[in-house]
mmCIF file of C-alpha atoms (C1' of nucleotides) in Angstrom:
data_model
loop_
_atom_site.group_PDB
_atom_site.id
_atom_site.type_symbol
_atom_site.label_atom_id
_atom_site.label_comp_id
_atom_site.label_asym_id
_atom_site.label_seq_id
_atom_site.Cartn_x
_atom_site.Cartn_y
_atom_site.Cartn_z
ATOM 1 C CA MET A 892 27.571 -12.679 -41.390
ATOM 2 C CA ASP A 893 31.005 -11.213 -41.428
ATOM 3 C CA ASP A 894 32.337 -14.111 -39.388
ATOM 4 C CA GLN A 895 31.209 -16.807 -41.674
ATOM 5 C CA PRO A 896 33.528 -16.348 -44.632
ATOM 6 C CA ARG A 897 36.417 -15.813 -42.252
ATOM 7 C CA LEU A 898 35.474 -18.905 -40.332
ATOM 8 C CA MET A 899 35.145 -20.878 -43.481
ATOM 9 C CA HIS A 900 38.418 -19.539 -44.731
ATOM 10 C CA SER A 901 40.109 -20.364 -41.477
ATOM 11 C CA SER A 902 38.512 -23.757 -41.465
ATOM 12 C CA HIS A 903 39.675 -24.286 -44.952
ATOM 13 C CA GLY A 904 43.250 -23.586 -44.025
ATOM 14 C CA VAL A 905 43.392 -25.355 -40.726
ATOM 15 C CA GLY A 906 40.909 -28.031 -41.483
ATOM 16 C CA MET A 907 42.401 -29.034 -44.771
ATOM 17 C CA ALA A 908 46.018 -29.037 -43.875
ATOM 18 C CA GLY A 909 46.353 -28.991 -40.121
ATOM 19 C CA HIS A 910 43.409 -30.713 -38.534
ATOM 20 C CA PRO A 911 44.422 -34.183 -37.420
ATOM 21 C CA GLY A 912 40.863 -35.422 -37.102
ATOM 22 C CA LEU A 913 39.923 -34.626 -40.661
ATOM 23 C CA ALA A 914 41.672 -37.609 -42.165
ATOM 24 C CA GLN A 915 39.927 -39.827 -39.692
ATOM 25 C CA HIS A 916 36.529 -38.270 -40.449
ATOM 26 C CA MET A 917 37.107 -38.710 -44.086
ATOM 27 C CA GLN A 918 38.300 -42.218 -43.591
ATOM 28 C CA ASP A 919 35.121 -42.891 -41.704
ATOM 29 C CA SER A 920 32.859 -41.445 -44.306
ATOM 30 C CA THR A 921 34.683 -42.352 -47.530
ATOM 31 C CA GLY A 922 36.264 -45.617 -46.652
ATOM 32 C CA GLY A 923 39.759 -44.423 -47.647
ATOM 33 C CA ALA A 924 39.312 -42.712 -51.032
ATOM 34 C CA ASP A 925 42.032 -40.903 -52.863
ATOM 35 C CA GLY A 926 43.514 -37.907 -50.924
ATOM 36 C CA GLU A 927 43.602 -35.416 -53.775
ATOM 37 C CA GLY A 928 40.061 -36.244 -54.712
ATOM 38 C CA ARG A 929 38.909 -35.654 -51.157
ATOM 39 C CA LYS A 930 40.635 -32.272 -51.027
ATOM 40 C CA GLN A 931 38.910 -31.377 -54.235
ATOM 41 C CA ASP A 932 35.567 -32.469 -52.818
ATOM 42 C CA ILE A 933 35.992 -30.426 -49.664
ATOM 43 C CA GLY A 934 37.187 -27.444 -51.640
ATOM 44 C CA ASP A 935 34.070 -27.682 -53.761
ATOM 45 C CA ILE A 936 31.792 -27.885 -50.757
ATOM 46 C CA LEU A 937 33.427 -24.912 -49.097
ATOM 47 C CA GLN A 938 33.210 -22.928 -52.292
ATOM 48 C CA GLN A 939 29.541 -23.727 -52.583
ATOM 49 C CA ILE A 940 28.854 -22.776 -48.986
ATOM 50 C CA MET A 941 30.689 -19.495 -49.361
ATOM 51 C CA THR A 942 28.827 -18.503 -52.480
ATOM 52 C CA ILE A 943 25.413 -19.646 -51.318
ATOM 53 C CA THR A 944 24.491 -16.170 -50.138
ATOM 54 C CA ASP A 945 25.072 -14.733 -53.611
ATOM 55 C CA GLN A 946 22.453 -16.941 -55.138
ATOM 56 C CA SER A 947 18.749 -16.569 -55.547
ATOM 57 C CA LEU A 948 16.509 -18.196 -53.004
ATOM 58 C CA ASP A 949 15.571 -21.073 -55.257
ATOM 59 C CA GLU A 950 19.153 -21.676 -56.280
ATOM 60 C CA ALA A 951 20.245 -21.503 -52.699
ATOM 61 C CA GLN A 952 17.591 -23.964 -51.637
ATOM 62 C CA ALA A 953 18.671 -26.360 -54.351
ATOM 63 C CA ARG A 954 22.308 -25.870 -53.411
ATOM 64 C CA LYS A 955 21.458 -26.387 -49.769
ATOM 65 C CA HIS A 956 19.748 -29.620 -50.564
ATOM 66 C CA ALA A 957 22.655 -30.783 -52.676
ATOM 67 C CA LEU A 958 25.069 -29.931 -49.901
ATOM 68 C CA ASN A 959 23.033 -31.749 -47.328
ATOM 69 C CA CYS A 960 23.091 -34.825 -49.448
ATOM 70 C CA HIS A 961 26.804 -34.623 -50.145
ATOM 71 C CA ARG A 962 28.714 -37.603 -48.864
ATOM 72 C CA MET A 963 31.461 -35.451 -47.358
ATOM 73 C CA LYS A 964 29.154 -33.061 -45.566
ATOM 74 C CA PRO A 965 28.903 -34.794 -42.147
ATOM 75 C CA ALA A 966 32.638 -35.223 -41.832
ATOM 76 C CA LEU A 967 33.337 -31.674 -42.911
ATOM 77 C CA PHE A 968 30.784 -30.240 -40.521
ATOM 78 C CA ASN A 969 32.199 -32.272 -37.660
ATOM 79 C CA VAL A 970 35.621 -30.883 -38.331
ATOM 80 C CA LEU A 971 34.360 -27.339 -38.632
ATOM 81 C CA CYS A 972 32.435 -27.738 -35.404
ATOM 82 C CA GLU A 973 35.519 -28.952 -33.612
ATOM 83 C CA ILE A 974 37.622 -26.105 -34.919
ATOM 84 C CA LYS A 975 34.984 -23.642 -33.940
ATOM 85 C CA GLU A 976 34.805 -25.228 -30.522
ATOM 86 C CA LYS A 977 38.535 -24.948 -30.048
ATOM 87 C CA THR A 978 38.846 -21.399 -31.212
ATOM 88 C CA VAL A 979 35.951 -18.988 -30.962
ATOM 89 C CA LEU A 980 33.733 -20.764 -28.494
ATOM 90 C CA SER A 981 36.425 -21.708 -26.037
ATOM 91 C CA ILE A 982 37.539 -18.079 -25.849
ATOM 92 C CA ARG A 983 33.991 -16.861 -25.498
ATOM 93 C CA GLY A 984 33.202 -19.583 -22.989
ATOM 94 C CA ALA A 985 36.097 -18.544 -20.793
ATOM 95 C CA GLN A 986 34.958 -14.956 -20.934
ATOM 96 C CA GLU A 987 31.421 -15.865 -20.032
ATOM 97 C CA GLU A 988 32.324 -17.635 -16.821
ATOM 98 C CA GLU A 989 30.895 -15.485 -14.076
ATOM 99 C CA PRO A 990 31.037 -15.820 -10.312
ATOM 100 C CA PRO A 991 27.755 -16.539 -8.548
ATOM 101 C CA ASP A 992 25.833 -13.312 -8.243
ATOM 102 C CA ALA A 993 25.791 -12.127 -4.635
ATOM 103 C CA GLN A 994 23.442 -9.288 -5.441
ATOM 104 C CA LEU A 995 20.884 -11.682 -6.896
ATOM 105 C CA MET A 996 21.130 -13.805 -3.775
ATOM 106 C CA ARG A 997 20.576 -10.764 -1.595
ATOM 107 C CA LEU A 998 17.541 -9.766 -3.629
ATOM 108 C CA ASP A 999 16.153 -13.292 -3.467
ATOM 109 C CA ASN A 1000 16.651 -13.429 0.291
ATOM 110 C CA MET A 1001 14.983 -10.114 0.795
ATOM 111 C CA LEU A 1002 11.999 -10.991 -1.354
ATOM 112 C CA LEU A 1003 11.674 -14.253 0.529
ATOM 113 C CA ALA A 1004 11.914 -12.526 3.896
ATOM 114 C CA GLU A 1005 9.326 -9.952 2.920
ATOM 115 C CA GLY A 1006 6.987 -12.673 1.742
ATOM 116 C CA VAL A 1007 7.007 -11.466 -1.865
ATOM 117 C CA SER A 1008 8.588 -14.576 -3.310
ATOM 118 C CA GLY A 1009 8.222 -18.089 -1.978
ATOM 119 C CA PRO A 1010 5.040 -19.521 -0.507
ATOM 120 C CA GLU A 1011 2.431 -16.959 0.466
ATOM 121 C CA LYS A 1012 2.314 -16.467 4.204
ATOM 122 C CA GLY A 1013 -0.484 -13.995 4.481
ATOM 123 C CA GLY A 1014 1.127 -11.433 2.222
ATOM 124 C CA GLY A 1015 4.094 -10.678 4.438
ATOM 125 C CA SER A 1016 2.016 -10.389 7.568
ATOM 126 C CA ALA A 1017 5.014 -11.294 9.673
ATOM 127 C CA ALA A 1018 6.924 -8.325 8.352
ATOM 128 C CA ALA A 1019 3.868 -6.154 8.770
ATOM 129 C CA ALA A 1020 3.395 -7.381 12.306
ATOM 130 C CA ALA A 1021 7.014 -6.665 13.109
ATOM 131 C CA ALA A 1022 6.651 -3.216 11.648
ATOM 132 C CA ALA A 1023 3.463 -2.718 13.607
ATOM 133 C CA ALA A 1024 5.232 -3.766 16.778
ATOM 134 C CA ALA A 1025 8.015 -1.328 15.996
ATOM 135 C CA ALA A 1026 5.376 1.326 15.500
ATOM 136 C CA GLY A 1027 4.645 0.738 19.129
ATOM 137 C CA GLY A 1028 1.027 0.078 19.636
ATOM 138 C CA GLY A 1029 -1.888 -2.120 18.849
ATOM 139 C CA GLY A 1030 -4.561 0.500 18.508
ATOM 140 C CA PRO A 1031 -7.207 0.573 15.827
ATOM 141 C CA ASP A 1032 -5.164 2.963 13.721
ATOM 142 C CA ASN A 1033 -2.352 0.505 13.748
ATOM 143 C CA SER A 1034 -4.438 -2.442 12.659
ATOM 144 C CA ALA A 1035 -5.785 -0.314 9.818
ATOM 145 C CA GLU A 1036 -2.258 0.578 8.773
ATOM 146 C CA HIS A 1037 -1.317 -3.071 9.150
ATOM 147 C CA SER A 1038 -4.019 -4.231 6.752
ATOM 148 C CA ASP A 1039 -3.142 -1.396 4.397
ATOM 149 C CA TYR A 1040 0.452 -2.520 4.422
ATOM 150 C CA ARG A 1041 -0.613 -6.103 3.800
ATOM 151 C CA ALA A 1042 -2.872 -5.116 0.932
ATOM 152 C CA LYS A 1043 -0.132 -3.096 -0.737
ATOM 153 C CA LEU A 1044 2.420 -5.834 -0.215
ATOM 154 C CA SER A 1045 0.003 -8.315 -1.684
ATOM 155 C CA GLN A 1046 -0.361 -6.073 -4.730
ATOM 156 C CA ILE A 1047 3.398 -5.929 -5.143
ATOM 157 C CA ARG A 1048 3.571 -9.700 -4.765
ATOM 158 C CA GLN A 1049 0.932 -10.200 -7.416
ATOM 159 C CA ILE A 1050 2.621 -7.867 -9.892
ATOM 160 C CA TYR A 1051 5.963 -9.513 -9.201
ATOM 161 C CA HIS A 1052 4.630 -13.007 -9.874
ATOM 162 C CA THR A 1053 2.747 -11.953 -13.004
ATOM 163 C CA GLU A 1054 5.834 -10.297 -14.422
ATOM 164 C CA LEU A 1055 8.040 -13.210 -13.426
ATOM 165 C CA GLU A 1056 5.713 -15.619 -15.140
ATOM 166 C CA LYS A 1057 5.732 -13.445 -18.253
ATOM 167 C CA TYR A 1058 9.519 -13.352 -18.306
ATOM 168 C CA GLU A 1059 9.760 -17.093 -17.814
ATOM 169 C CA GLN A 1060 7.290 -17.733 -20.593
ATOM 170 C CA ALA A 1061 9.074 -15.319 -22.906
ATOM 171 C CA CYS A 1062 12.390 -16.910 -22.024
ATOM 172 C CA ASN A 1063 11.114 -20.412 -22.784
ATOM 173 C CA GLU A 1064 9.512 -19.310 -26.021
ATOM 174 C CA PHE A 1065 12.603 -17.457 -27.156
ATOM 175 C CA THR A 1066 14.881 -20.333 -26.172
ATOM 176 C CA THR A 1067 12.762 -22.832 -28.074
ATOM 177 C CA HIS A 1068 12.672 -20.522 -31.054
ATOM 178 C CA VAL A 1069 16.435 -20.030 -31.073
ATOM 179 C CA MET A 1070 17.077 -23.725 -30.573
ATOM 180 C CA ASN A 1071 14.829 -24.616 -33.474
ATOM 181 C CA LEU A 1072 16.474 -21.967 -35.579
ATOM 182 C CA LEU A 1073 19.962 -23.186 -34.752
ATOM 183 C CA ARG A 1074 18.989 -26.795 -35.343
ATOM 184 C CA GLU A 1075 17.594 -25.802 -38.685
ATOM 185 C CA GLN A 1076 20.693 -23.783 -39.483
ATOM 186 C CA SER A 1077 22.934 -26.597 -38.352
ATOM 187 C CA ARG A 1078 21.957 -28.345 -41.556
ATOM 188 C CA THR A 1079 23.671 -25.677 -43.611
ATOM 189 C CA ARG A 1080 26.359 -24.343 -41.293
ATOM 190 C CA PRO A 1081 28.469 -26.034 -38.667
ATOM 191 C CA ILE A 1082 26.708 -25.669 -35.347
ATOM 192 C CA SER A 1083 27.494 -28.185 -32.634
ATOM 193 C CA PRO A 1084 25.029 -29.165 -29.908
ATOM 194 C CA LYS A 1085 27.433 -27.614 -27.434
ATOM 195 C CA GLU A 1086 27.134 -24.313 -29.246
ATOM 196 C CA ILE A 1087 23.368 -24.516 -29.084
ATOM 197 C CA GLU A 1088 23.660 -25.227 -25.377
ATOM 198 C CA ARG A 1089 25.891 -22.203 -24.962
ATOM 199 C CA MET A 1090 23.451 -20.064 -26.854
ATOM 200 C CA VAL A 1091 20.662 -21.261 -24.564
ATOM 201 C CA ASN A 1092 22.793 -20.329 -21.571
ATOM 202 C CA ILE A 1093 23.387 -16.880 -23.012
ATOM 203 C CA ILE A 1094 19.653 -16.397 -23.488
ATOM 204 C CA HIS A 1095 19.002 -17.550 -19.929
ATOM 205 C CA ARG A 1096 21.594 -15.146 -18.634
ATOM 206 C CA LYS A 1097 20.030 -12.285 -20.537
ATOM 207 C CA PHE A 1098 16.628 -13.127 -19.132
ATOM 208 C CA SER A 1099 18.131 -13.491 -15.647
ATOM 209 C CA THR A 1100 19.377 -9.944 -15.978
ATOM 210 C CA ILE A 1101 15.860 -8.818 -16.775
ATOM 211 C CA GLN A 1102 14.561 -10.872 -13.867
ATOM 212 C CA MET A 1103 17.124 -9.284 -11.612
ATOM 213 C CA GLN A 1104 15.903 -5.857 -12.653
ATOM 214 C CA LEU A 1105 12.383 -6.951 -11.825
ATOM 215 C CA LYS A 1106 13.541 -8.244 -8.445
ATOM 216 C CA GLN A 1107 15.437 -5.047 -7.818
ATOM 217 C CA SER A 1108 12.475 -2.823 -8.578
ATOM 218 C CA THR A 1109 10.223 -5.077 -6.479
ATOM 219 C CA CYS A 1110 12.650 -4.763 -3.581
ATOM 220 C CA GLU A 1111 12.661 -1.005 -4.013
ATOM 221 C CA ALA A 1112 8.873 -0.944 -3.960
ATOM 222 C CA VAL A 1113 8.834 -3.028 -0.785
ATOM 223 C CA MET A 1114 11.434 -0.795 0.824
ATOM 224 C CA ILE A 1115 9.418 2.318 -0.034
ATOM 225 C CA LEU A 1116 6.272 0.720 1.313
ATOM 226 C CA ARG A 1117 8.050 -0.439 4.422
ATOM 227 C CA SER A 1118 9.701 2.895 5.087
ATOM 228 C CA ARG A 1119 6.385 4.649 4.587
ATOM 229 C CA PHE A 1120 4.769 2.281 7.020
ATOM 230 C CA LEU A 1121 7.594 2.491 9.508
ATOM 231 C CA ASP A 1122 7.607 6.259 9.242
ATOM 232 C CA ALA A 1123 4.322 6.025 11.074
ATOM 233 C CA ARG A 1124 6.508 5.458 14.128
ATOM 234 C CA ARG A 1125 7.314 9.123 14.041
ATOM 235 C CA LYS A 1126 3.676 10.002 13.706
ATOM 236 C CA ARG A 1127 2.942 11.179 17.169
ATOM 237 C CA ARG A 1128 -0.344 10.071 18.591
ATOM 238 C CA ASN A 1129 -1.216 11.489 21.980
ATOM 239 C CA PHE A 1130 -2.012 8.874 24.572
ATOM 240 C CA ASN A 1131 -5.581 8.932 25.676
ATOM 241 C CA LYS A 1132 -6.520 10.928 28.750
ATOM 242 C CA GLN A 1133 -6.849 7.911 30.980
ATOM 243 C CA ALA A 1134 -3.439 6.596 30.002
ATOM 244 C CA THR A 1135 -1.831 9.970 30.745
ATOM 245 C CA GLU A 1136 -3.604 10.031 34.105
ATOM 246 C CA PHE A 1137 -2.290 6.582 35.028
ATOM 247 C CA LEU A 1138 1.219 7.615 34.080
ATOM 248 C CA ASN A 1139 1.038 10.927 35.888
ATOM 249 C CA GLU A 1140 -0.449 9.269 38.925
ATOM 250 C CA TYR A 1141 2.448 6.882 39.097
ATOM 251 C CA PHE A 1142 4.972 9.612 38.402
ATOM 252 C CA TYR A 1143 3.760 12.016 41.083
ATOM 253 C CA SER A 1144 3.126 9.328 43.636
ATOM 254 C CA HIS A 1145 6.692 8.130 43.100
ATOM 255 C CA LEU A 1146 8.209 11.569 42.781
ATOM 256 C CA SER A 1147 11.008 10.621 45.119
ATOM 257 C CA ASN A 1148 11.907 7.787 42.809
ATOM 258 C CA PRO A 1149 10.234 8.134 39.417
ATOM 259 C CA TYR A 1150 11.944 5.050 38.005
ATOM 260 C CA PRO A 1151 9.385 2.315 37.530
ATOM 261 C CA SER A 1152 10.755 -1.201 37.557
ATOM 262 C CA GLU A 1153 10.155 -3.510 34.604
ATOM 263 C CA GLU A 1154 7.161 -5.001 36.389
ATOM 264 C CA ALA A 1155 5.699 -1.575 37.076
ATOM 265 C CA LYS A 1156 6.301 -0.559 33.460
ATOM 266 C CA GLU A 1157 4.571 -3.669 32.245
ATOM 267 C CA GLU A 1158 1.608 -3.055 34.504
ATOM 268 C CA LEU A 1159 1.360 0.566 33.444
ATOM 269 C CA ALA A 1160 1.712 -0.441 29.810
ATOM 270 C CA LYS A 1161 -1.141 -2.882 30.227
ATOM 271 C CA LYS A 1162 -3.337 -0.341 32.022
ATOM 272 C CA CYS A 1163 -2.620 2.368 29.445
ATOM 273 C CA SER A 1164 -2.800 0.066 26.416
ATOM 274 C CA ILE A 1165 0.639 1.129 25.289
ATOM 275 C CA THR A 1166 3.969 -0.656 25.063
ATOM 276 C CA VAL A 1167 6.625 -0.904 27.748
ATOM 277 C CA SER A 1168 8.935 1.171 25.536
ATOM 278 C CA GLN A 1169 6.323 3.884 25.386
ATOM 279 C CA VAL A 1170 6.102 3.827 29.162
ATOM 280 C CA SER A 1171 9.895 4.154 29.313
ATOM 281 C CA ASN A 1172 9.821 7.006 26.816
ATOM 282 C CA TRP A 1173 7.086 8.723 28.718
ATOM 283 C CA PHE A 1174 8.963 8.505 32.022
ATOM 284 C CA GLY A 1175 12.184 9.583 30.371
ATOM 285 C CA ASN A 1176 10.544 12.644 28.911
ATOM 286 C CA LYS A 1177 8.582 13.352 32.058
ATOM 287 C CA ARG A 1178 11.590 13.202 34.374
ATOM 288 C CA ILE A 1179 13.662 15.511 32.223
ATOM 289 C CA ARG A 1180 10.825 17.950 31.624
ATOM 290 C CA TYR A 1181 9.778 17.980 35.208
ATOM 291 C CA LYS A 1182 13.328 18.578 36.349
ATOM 292 C CA LYS A 1183 13.747 21.386 33.838
ATOM 293 C CA ASN A 1184 10.639 23.210 34.887
ATOM 294 C CA ILE A 1185 9.427 22.188 38.321
ATOM 295 C CA GLY A 1186 7.460 25.392 38.693
ATOM 296 C CA LYS A 1187 5.373 24.680 35.694
ATOM 297 C CA PHE A 1188 4.534 21.178 36.875
ATOM 298 C CA GLN A 1189 3.897 22.226 40.481
ATOM 299 C CA GLU A 1190 0.176 22.608 39.990
ATOM 300 C CA GLU A 1191 -0.073 19.255 38.321
ATOM 301 C CA ALA A 1192 2.007 17.692 41.073
ATOM 302 C CA ASN A 1193 -0.240 19.189 43.751
ATOM 303 C CA MET A 1194 -3.317 17.949 41.999
ATOM 304 C CA TYR A 1195 -2.037 14.389 41.782
ATOM 305 C CA ALA A 1196 -0.729 14.547 45.336
ATOM 306 C CA ALA A 1197 -4.158 15.581 46.555
ATOM 307 C CA ARG A 1198 -5.777 12.860 44.512
ATOM 308 C CA THR A 1199 -3.346 10.300 45.905
ATOM 309 C CA ALA A 1200 -4.069 11.514 49.425
ATOM 310 C CA VAL A 1201 -7.802 11.087 48.864
ATOM 311 C CA THR A 1202 -7.249 7.631 47.469
ATOM 312 C CA ALA A 1203 -5.041 6.713 50.405
ATOM 313 C CA THR A 1204 -7.641 8.006 52.840
ATOM 314 C CA ASN A 1205 -10.362 6.020 51.149
ATOM 315 C CA VAL A 1206 -8.244 2.942 51.123
ATOM 316 C CA SER A 1207 -7.347 3.257 54.807
ATOM 317 C CA THR A 1208 -11.017 3.928 55.589
ATOM 318 C CA HIS A 1209 -11.911 0.700 53.882
ATOM 319 C CA GLY A 1210 -9.113 -1.036 55.710
ATOM 320 C CA SER A 1211 -7.246 -2.100 52.669
ATOM 321 C CA GLN A 1212 -4.096 -0.610 51.266
ATOM 322 C CA ALA A 1213 -2.984 -3.583 49.351
ATOM 323 C CA ASN A 1214 -1.475 -3.570 45.883
ATOM 324 C CA SER A 1215 -2.207 -0.159 44.488
ATOM 325 C CA PRO A 1216 0.643 0.801 42.154
ATOM 326 C CA SER A 1217 -0.483 4.387 42.382
ATOM 327 C CA THR A 1218 0.209 4.725 46.081
ATOM 328 C CA PRO A 1219 3.574 5.869 47.325
ATOM 329 C CA ASN A 1220 3.648 2.920 49.702
ATOM 330 C CA SER A 1221 3.837 0.547 46.836
ATOM 331 C CA ALA A 1222 7.002 2.117 45.492
ATOM 332 C CA GLY A 1223 9.173 -0.560 46.972
ATOM 333 C CA GLU A 1224 7.065 -3.188 45.347
ATOM 334 C CA TYR A 1225 7.661 -1.805 41.868
ATOM 335 C CA CYS A 1226 11.058 -0.316 42.287
ATOM 336 C CA ASN A 1227 14.141 -2.119 41.222
ATOM 337 C CA LYS A 1228 16.095 -1.043 44.269
ATOM 338 C CA SER A 1229 19.543 -2.220 43.326
ATOM 339 C CA THR A 1230 19.474 -0.430 39.994
ATOM 340 C CA HIS A 1231 17.961 2.839 41.008
ATOM 341 C CA LYS A 1232 19.140 3.515 44.541
ATOM 342 C CA GLN A 1233 21.658 6.074 43.441
ATOM 343 C CA GLN A 1234 19.349 7.658 40.932
ATOM 344 C CA MET A 1235 16.593 7.810 43.513
ATOM 345 C CA CYS A 1236 18.796 9.760 45.873
ATOM 346 C CA SER A 1237 20.174 12.069 43.232
ATOM 347 C CA PHE A 1238 16.787 12.742 41.700
ATOM 348 C CA PHE A 1239 15.237 13.388 45.088
ATOM 349 C CA ILE A 1240 18.111 15.621 46.186
ATOM 350 C CA GLY A 1241 18.071 17.386 42.882
ATOM 351 C CA LEU A 1242 14.462 18.343 43.362
ATOM 352 C CA GLN A 1243 14.741 19.697 46.894
ATOM 353 C "C1'" DT B 288 0.061 30.284 10.860
ATOM 354 C "C1'" DC B 289 2.399 30.159 15.093
ATOM 355 C "C1'" DG B 290 3.820 28.456 19.389
ATOM 356 C "C1'" DC B 291 3.500 25.125 22.697
ATOM 357 C "C1'" DA B 292 2.885 20.227 24.085
ATOM 358 C "C1'" DT B 293 4.345 15.770 23.649
ATOM 359 C "C1'" DG B 294 5.782 11.138 21.844
ATOM 360 C "C1'" DA B 295 9.795 9.295 19.473
ATOM 361 C "C1'" DT B 296 14.591 9.036 18.275
ATOM 362 C "C1'" DT B 297 19.513 9.514 18.773
ATOM 363 C "C1'" DC B 298 23.690 9.566 21.180
ATOM 364 C "C1'" DA B 299 26.834 9.804 24.948
ATOM 365 C "C1'" DA B 300 27.701 8.539 29.692
ATOM 366 C "C1'" DA B 301 27.411 5.648 33.599
ATOM 367 C "C1'" DT C 479 21.305 -1.682 29.307
ATOM 368 C "C1'" DT C 480 19.345 2.242 31.162
ATOM 369 C "C1'" DT C 481 19.162 6.993 31.583
ATOM 370 C "C1'" DG C 482 19.690 11.984 30.582
ATOM 371 C "C1'" DA C 483 19.825 15.385 27.312
ATOM 372 C "C1'" DA C 484 19.064 17.220 22.918
ATOM 373 C "C1'" DT C 485 16.469 17.121 19.045
ATOM 374 C "C1'" DC C 486 12.954 15.930 15.707
ATOM 375 C "C1'" DA C 487 8.290 15.644 14.138
ATOM 376 C "C1'" DT C 488 3.659 16.085 14.684
ATOM 377 C "C1'" DG C 489 -0.790 17.351 17.035
ATOM 378 C "C1'" DC C 490 -3.526 20.912 18.571
ATOM 379 C "C1'" DG C 491 -5.441 25.147 20.265
ATOM 380 C "C1'" DA C 492 -5.364 30.174 19.864
#
DNA sequence: TCGCATGATTCAAA
DNA sequence: TTTGAATCATGCGA
C-alpha cells in the first residue's frame, strides 16, 4: 500500500512531463485534444485514484466505475504500466534471475535412481536388490529384509507422491486465485500482463522451494532406510555347519597353499550358499587366524586331515579320484599357480 | 554380563 | 587386485 501513492506520484511526474509515449497514447485515445485539457484530465484521474482509499466502499465502487469508464483511463494505465515495467519490475526481474538449481537436480536424480519418483519399477527393487547383494547373501533372512525394504520404500514413494500432488494442486489453486485477483485489480490499478506473469513465476518459485524441501526430506528418509538396510551387512550371521565344514575341508586339505583360485572360490560359494566375497573373507580370516595360533587349530587340522585321508582311501578303493575339490590332489586344479606361487611357498615355510 | 568366536570392513603393501 | 593385519560388530555359550 505504501508503494502505490509513491508510484502514482512518480508516474505523475515522469508520466506527465517526461514520458515520450504518453503523448502518443493520448493522441490515440483522444484524437489530438487540447494539451492543457489532457493534463487536467490526467491530473484529475490520478487525484481520484490516490484518494479512492479514503472513501467509503460505496463511494469507492462508484468512483472505480467512473474511472473505468473514463476516456483517458486506458492510455494512462498503459503509460503507468510501462513506467512500472521500466523501473520497479526490471530491477526486481534482474534480481530474481537465478542459476539452475544443481541441488534440485541432484535430488531429482537421486529420487529417480531410488525409484521414488518416475515410473514405478517395483518400488525400487533394483536398489533393494543391489543392497541385498551388497549384504552378501541370498538367504531367507535377506529376502525378508528385501521385501521389508521394498515395503518401506513403497510407503515413502506413496507419501512423496501424495504430498507432491497436494503441493501442485495448492500451487495451481493459488496461482489461479492470484491471477484472477490481479486481473480484477488491473481494472483499478496499472498491472501489466507481464507483471501478472512475473507474479505467477514468483508463486511457482515459492512452491518449488516447498517441493524441494519435500524432495530433500524424502531423500533423507530413503537414505536412512537404505543405511539401516545396508547396516545389515555388519550383522554377522554364522555360516551354517555344512558350509563351515566345506570351507574347513578345503582349507586343511590345501594347507600348503590355502589360496583358492577364483574357480575354487566360486565352487565353494555355490556349495556353501554364500558369495565369492564371503569365501574370500573366510579364507582371509582363516589364514591369518590359523597362522597366529597354529596350536589352537592343530586339533581341527588333524581332524580334517584324518577325514581327508578316509575320503581319499574310499575314493582309491572305488577306483576314482576324479574331481574332488576337497582332496589335496586337486589343489593344482583350483590353484591359480602364477598368482600364488610365492605365497604358497612363504605360507608353507612359515608354518613349518 | 562377560569373554570368546567369527564374519565383515578398512587400509596399507606387494 | 589380492592379501595380510588390525579392528569392528555381533552371536553365542558359560
